[in-house]
Amino acid sequence: MKKIAVILSVLILSMGFSACGKDEVPEEPIETPAETPAEEPAEEDPVEEPEEEPEVREKHHYDSPQPGLSPLTGLPYEGDGKVIMVQIENTEAARPHSGLAEAGLIYEMEVESTITRLTAFFHGNYPEKVGPVRSARKQHMFLWSEWNYLYVFYGGSTPSGQNIYDWMRDLDITARRVDGMRDTIGFSRSTDRKAPHNAYTNLDTVMSQAYDFEPYDRTLYYADEAGQGGESATKISLSYRSDNKVTYEYDEQEEEYLRFINGKPMMDKESDQQIAVKNIIVQHTNHFHVTGTVYTNIDLIGTGDAEYFIDGVMKKGTWERRDEGSMTRYFDEEGNEIPFKPGKTFIQIMRNDSQVTFE
């Protein structure tokens, strides 16, 4: 048995040696596949981000004036001054006016036979000579009830239905008045013009001697970034009558409208400055003649069409005033409130059919 086991071992060894003696065929290396990059998503067309509208930062909003800003202009103001309204004549005999360059807000509206008068609002700067001061009408009482600031005027209409003192009571106006028919505070007459075109008021005196109540400040809607969009309007023309044609020309450098009367610059007699404003509001209203008088009455409560000129552009819209004690608010054609640029504003109260052209 041992002999057989030895023989088998020898055979197995000899087979192994024989296999080693043959030519070895090297194994072909297995090709390592190239690494496949991770699949990337197909490129998509870039999505355009919607252009963000500039943020409108409020300065003032009607019944909510901001502290430190003038209620008339929305511009920074230091002090505790209060607003004074002054009724001013606007015939050729009254021009050039005194003090208008210092006003922050000015209204123009008809009073009789298409003649207009100006209502100028002052805050902070109180000129020593403003005028010529003239009488008030029924529509001025409605304007006064809207603002309720101290009002300087020289008498007013008294026929039944037009009596300003009756309307003052009926509208429950509580603001102080300085009426030239009963007061002498601040009033004087100049010698270079004939009466009734020569009555003037010293607002510094009025402020110190007559402002004996605390008004409730009201304002317009002023905000940064006002005047965005609209039609180009660098020259504006409107007319109340043949001797009262108004034009405005936009000064791009100063970003304001310069005012002209009958083709001539509208100047302030005291400062020799041309009247310039940041905003122009044309407010179309119902006008009607009062039978048996020369007076024109105007509906300042209700709603109507409006045009706005800000930063060299024009927008159309509407105005609305709900009642005697509320503020007139201004809207664009979509019904959104129009913000005005901080600065001086001129409000032209005009007939519904009045034409306003611009280019």
Short mmCIF file of C-alpha atoms in Angstrom, two decimals:
data_model
loop_
_atom_site.label_atom_id
_atom_site.label_comp_id
_atom_site.label_asym_id
_atom_site.label_seq_id
_atom_site.Cartn_x
_atom_site.Cartn_y
_atom_site.Cartn_z
CA MET A 1 0.00 0.00 0.00
CA LYS A 2 2.84 2.33 0.78
CA LYS A 3 4.34 1.58 -2.61
CA ILE A 4 1.09 2.52 -4.42
CA ALA A 5 0.85 5.84 -2.49
CA VAL A 6 4.40 6.75 -3.45
CA ILE A 7 3.75 6.02 -7.11
CA LEU A 8 0.65 8.26 -7.10
CA SER A 9 2.55 11.13 -5.49
CA VAL A 10 5.27 10.92 -8.11
CA LEU A 11 2.71 10.99 -10.94
CA ILE A 12 1.01 14.04 -9.50
CA LEU A 13 4.29 15.93 -9.15
CA SER A 14 5.42 15.06 -12.65
CA MET A 15 2.09 16.37 -14.08
CA GLY A 16 2.59 19.62 -12.23
CA PHE A 17 6.12 20.11 -13.53
CA SER A 18 4.92 19.33 -17.04
CA ALA A 19 2.26 22.04 -16.87
CA CYS A 20 4.81 24.56 -15.66
CA GLY A 21 7.06 23.87 -18.56
CA LYS A 22 4.53 24.89 -21.22
CA ASP A 23 4.37 28.51 -22.55
CA GLU A 24 2.15 30.55 -20.25
CA VAL A 25 -0.58 32.56 -21.96
CA PRO A 26 -0.91 35.77 -20.04
CA GLU A 27 -4.40 36.76 -19.16
CA GLU A 28 -5.63 39.75 -21.12
CA PRO A 29 -6.16 42.64 -18.76
CA ILE A 30 -9.74 43.51 -18.24
CA GLU A 31 -10.32 46.96 -19.60
CA THR A 32 -11.64 49.24 -16.92
CA PRO A 33 -14.51 51.22 -18.34
CA ALA A 34 -14.08 54.94 -18.31
CA GLU A 35 -15.95 56.58 -15.49
CA THR A 36 -19.29 57.86 -16.73
CA PRO A 37 -19.84 61.39 -15.56
CA ALA A 38 -22.92 62.03 -13.58
CA GLU A 39 -25.75 63.05 -15.86
CA GLU A 40 -26.29 66.81 -15.83
CA PRO A 41 -29.72 68.32 -16.35
CA ALA A 42 -30.32 69.87 -19.74
CA GLU A 43 -29.73 73.61 -19.81
CA GLU A 44 -32.92 75.64 -19.49
CA ASP A 45 -33.59 79.06 -20.94
CA PRO A 46 -32.87 81.68 -18.29
CA VAL A 47 -36.01 82.85 -16.53
CA GLU A 48 -36.37 86.62 -16.66
CA GLU A 49 -36.91 88.04 -13.23
CA PRO A 50 -39.85 90.46 -13.20
CA GLU A 51 -38.64 94.02 -12.96
CA GLU A 52 -39.36 95.29 -9.50
CA GLU A 53 -41.32 98.49 -9.31
CA PRO A 54 -39.59 101.13 -7.23
CA GLU A 55 -40.74 101.15 -3.66
CA VAL A 56 -43.04 104.07 -2.96
CA ARG A 57 -42.03 105.44 0.41
CA GLU A 58 -44.78 107.49 1.96
CA LYS A 59 -44.03 110.97 3.26
CA HIS A 60 -47.58 112.06 4.06
CA HIS A 61 -51.04 110.65 3.57
CA TYR A 62 -53.99 113.05 3.88
CA ASP A 63 -55.07 112.83 7.53
CA SER A 64 -51.73 111.33 8.61
CA PRO A 65 -48.91 113.88 8.27
CA GLN A 66 -45.51 112.59 9.38
CA PRO A 67 -43.67 114.40 12.20
CA GLY A 68 -40.80 116.59 11.03
CA LEU A 69 -42.29 117.15 7.58
CA SER A 70 -44.27 120.18 6.43
CA PRO A 71 -47.98 119.32 6.01
CA LEU A 72 -48.01 121.44 2.86
CA THR A 73 -45.04 119.97 0.99
CA GLY A 74 -43.89 116.78 2.68
CA LEU A 75 -40.40 118.28 2.96
CA PRO A 76 -38.30 118.29 6.16
CA TYR A 77 -39.20 121.06 8.55
CA GLU A 78 -37.96 122.04 11.99
CA GLY A 79 -40.15 124.04 14.31
CA ASP A 80 -43.72 124.27 15.56
CA GLY A 81 -45.14 126.56 12.87
CA LYS A 82 -48.73 126.31 11.73
CA VAL A 83 -50.39 126.75 8.35
CA ILE A 84 -51.96 130.05 7.27
CA MET A 85 -54.35 130.34 4.31
CA VAL A 86 -54.58 133.67 2.46
CA GLN A 87 -57.19 134.78 -0.11
CA ILE A 88 -55.40 136.63 -2.94
CA GLU A 89 -56.61 138.65 -5.90
CA ASN A 90 -55.61 137.45 -9.38
CA THR A 91 -56.51 140.20 -11.85
CA GLU A 92 -53.94 142.06 -13.92
CA ALA A 93 -54.10 144.93 -11.41
CA ALA A 94 -52.93 142.54 -8.68
CA ARG A 95 -49.85 141.28 -10.52
CA PRO A 96 -47.10 140.73 -9.72
CA HIS A 97 -48.21 139.22 -6.43
CA SER A 98 -46.31 139.46 -3.18
CA GLY A 99 -45.25 136.44 -1.16
CA LEU A 100 -46.40 133.63 -3.49
CA ALA A 101 -42.87 132.26 -3.88
CA GLU A 102 -43.00 131.27 -0.19
CA ALA A 103 -46.35 129.43 -0.44
CA GLY A 104 -46.26 125.63 -0.30
CA LEU A 105 -49.70 125.05 -1.82
CA ILE A 106 -51.83 127.27 -4.08
CA TYR A 107 -55.39 126.86 -5.41
CA GLU A 108 -56.87 128.83 -8.31
CA MET A 109 -60.64 128.93 -8.86
CA GLU A 110 -63.31 131.15 -10.35
CA VAL A 111 -65.26 133.64 -8.25
CA GLU A 112 -67.30 135.71 -10.71
CA SER A 113 -67.57 136.30 -14.46
CA THR A 114 -64.72 133.76 -14.99
CA ILE A 115 -62.40 135.94 -12.87
CA THR A 116 -60.26 133.77 -10.59
CA ARG A 117 -58.66 134.19 -7.19
CA LEU A 118 -55.84 132.34 -5.52
CA THR A 119 -55.84 130.69 -2.11
CA ALA A 120 -52.24 130.38 -0.94
CA PHE A 121 -51.08 128.24 2.00
CA PHE A 122 -47.98 129.11 4.06
CA HIS A 123 -46.07 127.07 6.63
CA GLY A 124 -42.75 127.76 8.30
CA ASN A 125 -41.91 130.83 6.23
CA TYR A 126 -44.26 133.73 6.95
CA PRO A 127 -43.58 136.65 4.57
CA GLU A 128 -44.08 140.15 5.87
CA LYS A 129 -45.99 141.15 2.74
CA VAL A 130 -48.52 138.85 1.08
CA GLY A 131 -51.27 139.89 -1.30
CA PRO A 132 -53.17 141.76 -2.52
CA VAL A 133 -55.71 140.24 -0.10
CA ARG A 134 -59.31 140.10 -1.34
CA SER A 135 -62.71 138.74 -0.35
CA ALA A 136 -63.88 135.14 -0.13
CA ARG A 137 -66.79 133.31 -1.76
CA LYS A 138 -69.00 130.34 -0.92
CA GLN A 139 -66.62 127.83 -2.54
CA HIS A 140 -63.78 129.17 -0.40
CA MET A 141 -65.78 128.25 2.70
CA PHE A 142 -65.93 124.67 1.43
CA LEU A 143 -62.19 124.75 0.81
CA TRP A 144 -61.68 126.14 4.30
CA SER A 145 -63.80 123.37 5.87
CA GLU A 146 -61.53 120.87 4.11
CA TRP A 147 -58.28 122.27 5.56
CA ASN A 148 -59.49 124.09 8.69
CA TYR A 149 -56.35 126.24 9.10
CA LEU A 150 -56.24 129.93 10.05
CA TYR A 151 -57.65 131.91 7.11
CA VAL A 152 -56.82 135.52 6.15
CA PHE A 153 -59.29 137.27 3.83
CA TYR A 154 -60.92 140.67 3.39
CA GLY A 155 -64.68 140.28 3.75
CA GLY A 156 -66.80 138.23 1.37
CA SER A 157 -70.10 137.77 -0.42
CA THR A 158 -73.24 138.33 1.68
CA PRO A 159 -76.35 137.81 -0.54
CA SER A 160 -78.76 135.13 0.64
CA GLY A 161 -77.41 131.72 -0.20
CA GLN A 162 -73.98 133.21 -0.86
CA ASN A 163 -73.33 134.70 2.57
CA ILE A 164 -69.93 133.37 3.61
CA TYR A 165 -70.65 133.96 7.31
CA ASP A 166 -73.77 131.80 7.14
CA TRP A 167 -71.78 129.06 5.38
CA MET A 168 -69.02 129.38 7.96
CA ARG A 169 -71.58 128.54 10.64
CA ASP A 170 -73.39 125.86 8.63
CA LEU A 171 -70.12 124.06 7.82
CA ASP A 172 -69.13 124.20 11.49
CA ILE A 173 -65.75 125.79 10.76
CA THR A 174 -63.91 126.27 14.04
CA ALA A 175 -60.57 127.57 12.74
CA ARG A 176 -59.51 131.15 13.50
CA ARG A 177 -60.02 133.82 10.84
CA VAL A 178 -58.39 137.19 10.30
CA ASP A 179 -61.01 139.12 8.34
CA GLY A 180 -60.08 142.61 7.09
CA MET A 181 -63.69 143.72 7.58
CA ARG A 182 -63.38 143.28 11.34
CA ASP A 183 -59.66 142.77 12.13
CA THR A 184 -56.60 144.95 11.75
CA ILE A 185 -54.02 142.33 12.78
CA GLY A 186 -51.31 142.23 10.13
CA PHE A 187 -53.19 144.34 7.56
CA SER A 188 -51.81 147.38 5.73
CA ARG A 189 -52.36 149.21 2.46
CA SER A 190 -49.60 150.02 0.00
CA THR A 191 -49.32 153.40 -1.71
CA ASP A 192 -48.15 152.12 -5.08
CA ARG A 193 -51.55 150.67 -6.03
CA LYS A 194 -55.13 151.85 -5.84
CA ALA A 195 -57.81 150.26 -3.66
CA PRO A 196 -59.06 147.57 -3.64
CA HIS A 197 -55.85 146.16 -5.13
CA ASN A 198 -53.54 147.34 -2.35
CA ALA A 199 -54.45 145.45 0.85
CA TYR A 200 -51.66 143.24 2.20
CA THR A 201 -51.06 141.02 5.21
CA ASN A 202 -47.97 140.53 7.34
CA LEU A 203 -48.00 136.81 8.13
CA ASP A 204 -45.25 137.09 10.70
CA THR A 205 -47.56 139.37 12.69
CA VAL A 206 -50.57 137.13 12.10
CA MET A 207 -48.62 134.13 13.32
CA SER A 208 -47.50 135.81 16.52
CA GLN A 209 -50.70 137.69 17.39
CA ALA A 210 -53.63 135.72 15.96
CA TYR A 211 -52.75 132.03 15.92
CA ASP A 212 -54.47 131.23 19.20
CA PHE A 213 -55.77 127.70 18.45
CA GLU A 214 -54.28 124.31 17.69
CA PRO A 215 -55.19 123.11 14.18
CA TYR A 216 -55.55 119.50 13.13
CA ASP A 217 -52.88 119.08 10.47
CA ARG A 218 -53.98 117.78 7.10
CA THR A 219 -51.98 117.21 3.96
CA LEU A 220 -51.88 115.66 0.49
CA TYR A 221 -50.44 112.24 -0.35
CA TYR A 222 -46.70 112.85 -0.80
CA ALA A 223 -44.25 110.02 -1.45
CA ASP A 224 -40.85 109.28 -2.91
CA GLU A 225 -40.81 107.84 -6.43
CA ALA A 226 -43.92 109.79 -7.42
CA GLY A 227 -44.38 110.66 -11.08
CA GLN A 228 -43.54 107.21 -12.50
CA GLY A 229 -45.00 106.50 -15.96
CA GLY A 230 -47.42 108.57 -17.99
CA GLU A 231 -47.32 110.69 -21.14
CA SER A 232 -44.57 113.22 -21.70
CA ALA A 233 -45.73 116.70 -20.66
CA THR A 234 -43.04 119.37 -20.62
CA LYS A 235 -45.32 122.23 -21.67
CA ILE A 236 -48.87 122.63 -20.36
CA SER A 237 -51.48 125.18 -21.43
CA LEU A 238 -54.85 126.02 -19.86
CA SER A 239 -57.08 129.08 -19.84
CA TYR A 240 -59.78 130.63 -17.68
CA ARG A 241 -60.34 133.68 -19.91
CA SER A 242 -58.54 135.74 -22.56
CA ASP A 243 -56.60 137.73 -19.96
CA ASN A 244 -55.75 134.71 -17.80
CA LYS A 245 -53.96 132.15 -19.93
CA VAL A 246 -51.72 129.88 -17.90
CA THR A 247 -48.76 127.86 -19.14
CA TYR A 248 -46.21 125.72 -17.36
CA GLU A 249 -42.81 124.74 -18.73
CA TYR A 250 -40.82 121.89 -17.25
CA ASP A 251 -37.27 122.61 -16.09
CA GLU A 252 -35.48 119.24 -16.28
CA GLN A 253 -32.46 120.42 -14.32
CA GLU A 254 -34.52 121.64 -11.35
CA GLU A 255 -37.24 119.00 -11.87
CA GLU A 256 -40.05 121.53 -11.52
CA TYR A 257 -42.61 123.43 -13.58
CA LEU A 258 -42.19 127.16 -14.15
CA ARG A 259 -45.46 129.12 -14.27
CA PHE A 260 -46.34 131.77 -16.87
CA ILE A 261 -49.31 134.16 -17.19
CA ASN A 262 -50.24 135.33 -20.69
CA GLY A 263 -46.85 134.31 -21.99
CA LYS A 264 -44.87 136.11 -19.27
CA PRO A 265 -43.17 134.57 -16.22
CA MET A 266 -45.36 134.69 -13.11
CA MET A 267 -43.12 136.52 -10.66
CA ASP A 268 -43.09 137.24 -6.96
CA LYS A 269 -42.79 141.01 -6.54
CA GLU A 270 -40.89 140.81 -3.25
CA SER A 271 -38.33 138.11 -4.05
CA ASP A 272 -38.24 138.55 -7.84
CA GLN A 273 -38.54 134.76 -8.18
CA GLN A 274 -40.61 132.98 -10.80
CA ILE A 275 -43.31 130.74 -9.35
CA ALA A 276 -42.22 127.11 -9.70
CA VAL A 277 -43.96 123.93 -8.54
CA LYS A 278 -43.30 120.20 -8.33
CA ASN A 279 -46.90 119.10 -8.91
CA ILE A 280 -49.85 120.42 -10.91
CA ILE A 281 -53.35 119.07 -10.29
CA VAL A 282 -56.12 120.01 -12.71
CA GLN A 283 -59.40 119.25 -10.95
CA HIS A 284 -62.51 119.43 -13.15
CA THR A 285 -65.70 120.37 -11.28
CA ASN A 286 -69.28 121.54 -11.83
CA HIS A 287 -69.47 125.33 -12.18
CA PHE A 288 -72.73 127.26 -12.37
CA HIS A 289 -73.79 130.88 -12.50
CA VAL A 290 -75.84 132.18 -9.56
CA THR A 291 -78.96 133.80 -11.01
CA GLY A 292 -79.28 137.51 -10.31
CA THR A 293 -75.62 137.88 -9.30
CA VAL A 294 -72.16 137.95 -10.88
CA TYR A 295 -71.09 134.99 -8.77
CA THR A 296 -69.93 131.58 -9.93
CA ASN A 297 -70.51 128.65 -7.58
CA ILE A 298 -68.40 125.49 -7.69
CA ASP A 299 -69.11 121.98 -6.43
CA LEU A 300 -66.08 120.94 -4.39
CA ILE A 301 -67.84 117.89 -2.95
CA GLY A 302 -68.44 114.86 -5.15
CA THR A 303 -66.22 113.42 -7.85
CA GLY A 304 -64.87 114.32 -11.27
CA ASP A 305 -62.02 114.02 -13.74
CA ALA A 306 -58.46 115.11 -13.03
CA GLU A 307 -55.09 115.40 -14.72
CA TYR A 308 -51.79 115.23 -12.88
CA PHE A 309 -48.48 116.65 -14.03
CA ILE A 310 -45.43 115.41 -12.11
CA ASP A 311 -41.78 115.12 -13.19
CA GLY A 312 -42.51 116.03 -16.80
CA VAL A 313 -45.28 113.45 -17.33
CA MET A 314 -49.07 113.48 -17.30
CA LYS A 315 -51.49 110.97 -15.83
CA LYS A 316 -55.27 111.01 -15.97
CA GLY A 317 -57.53 110.09 -13.11
CA THR A 318 -60.32 111.24 -10.83
CA TRP A 319 -60.86 113.19 -7.63
CA GLU A 320 -63.28 112.48 -4.81
CA ARG A 321 -64.47 114.33 -1.73
CA ARG A 322 -67.13 112.62 0.31
CA ASP A 323 -68.40 115.39 2.58
CA GLU A 324 -67.77 118.86 3.99
CA GLY A 325 -65.21 117.77 6.56
CA SER A 326 -63.20 115.27 4.51
CA MET A 327 -60.14 115.71 2.32
CA THR A 328 -60.22 115.61 -1.46
CA ARG A 329 -58.38 112.50 -2.61
CA TYR A 330 -56.84 111.93 -6.01
CA PHE A 331 -56.78 108.65 -7.96
CA ASP A 332 -55.34 107.34 -11.22
CA GLU A 333 -57.44 105.67 -13.94
CA GLU A 334 -57.17 102.29 -12.17
CA GLY A 335 -58.54 103.73 -8.94
CA ASN A 336 -55.21 103.81 -7.09
CA GLU A 337 -54.34 106.86 -5.02
CA ILE A 338 -51.87 109.16 -6.80
CA PRO A 339 -48.75 110.03 -4.77
CA PHE A 340 -47.31 113.50 -5.36
CA LYS A 341 -43.69 114.54 -5.30
CA PRO A 342 -42.61 116.30 -2.09
CA GLY A 343 -42.55 120.02 -2.83
CA LYS A 344 -44.84 122.84 -3.92
CA THR A 345 -48.21 122.02 -5.51
CA PHE A 346 -50.59 124.13 -7.64
CA ILE A 347 -54.22 122.99 -7.86
CA GLN A 348 -56.19 124.37 -10.80
CA ILE A 349 -59.94 124.10 -10.18
CA MET A 350 -61.50 124.21 -13.65
CA ARG A 351 -64.82 123.65 -15.42
CA ASN A 352 -65.71 120.17 -16.63
CA ASP A 353 -65.37 121.20 -20.26
CA SER A 354 -62.11 123.12 -19.83
CA GLN A 355 -59.37 122.00 -22.21
CA VAL A 356 -55.87 121.30 -21.00
CA THR A 357 -53.24 120.77 -23.68
CA PHE A 358 -49.68 119.54 -23.29
CA GLU A 359 -46.71 118.44 -25.33
#
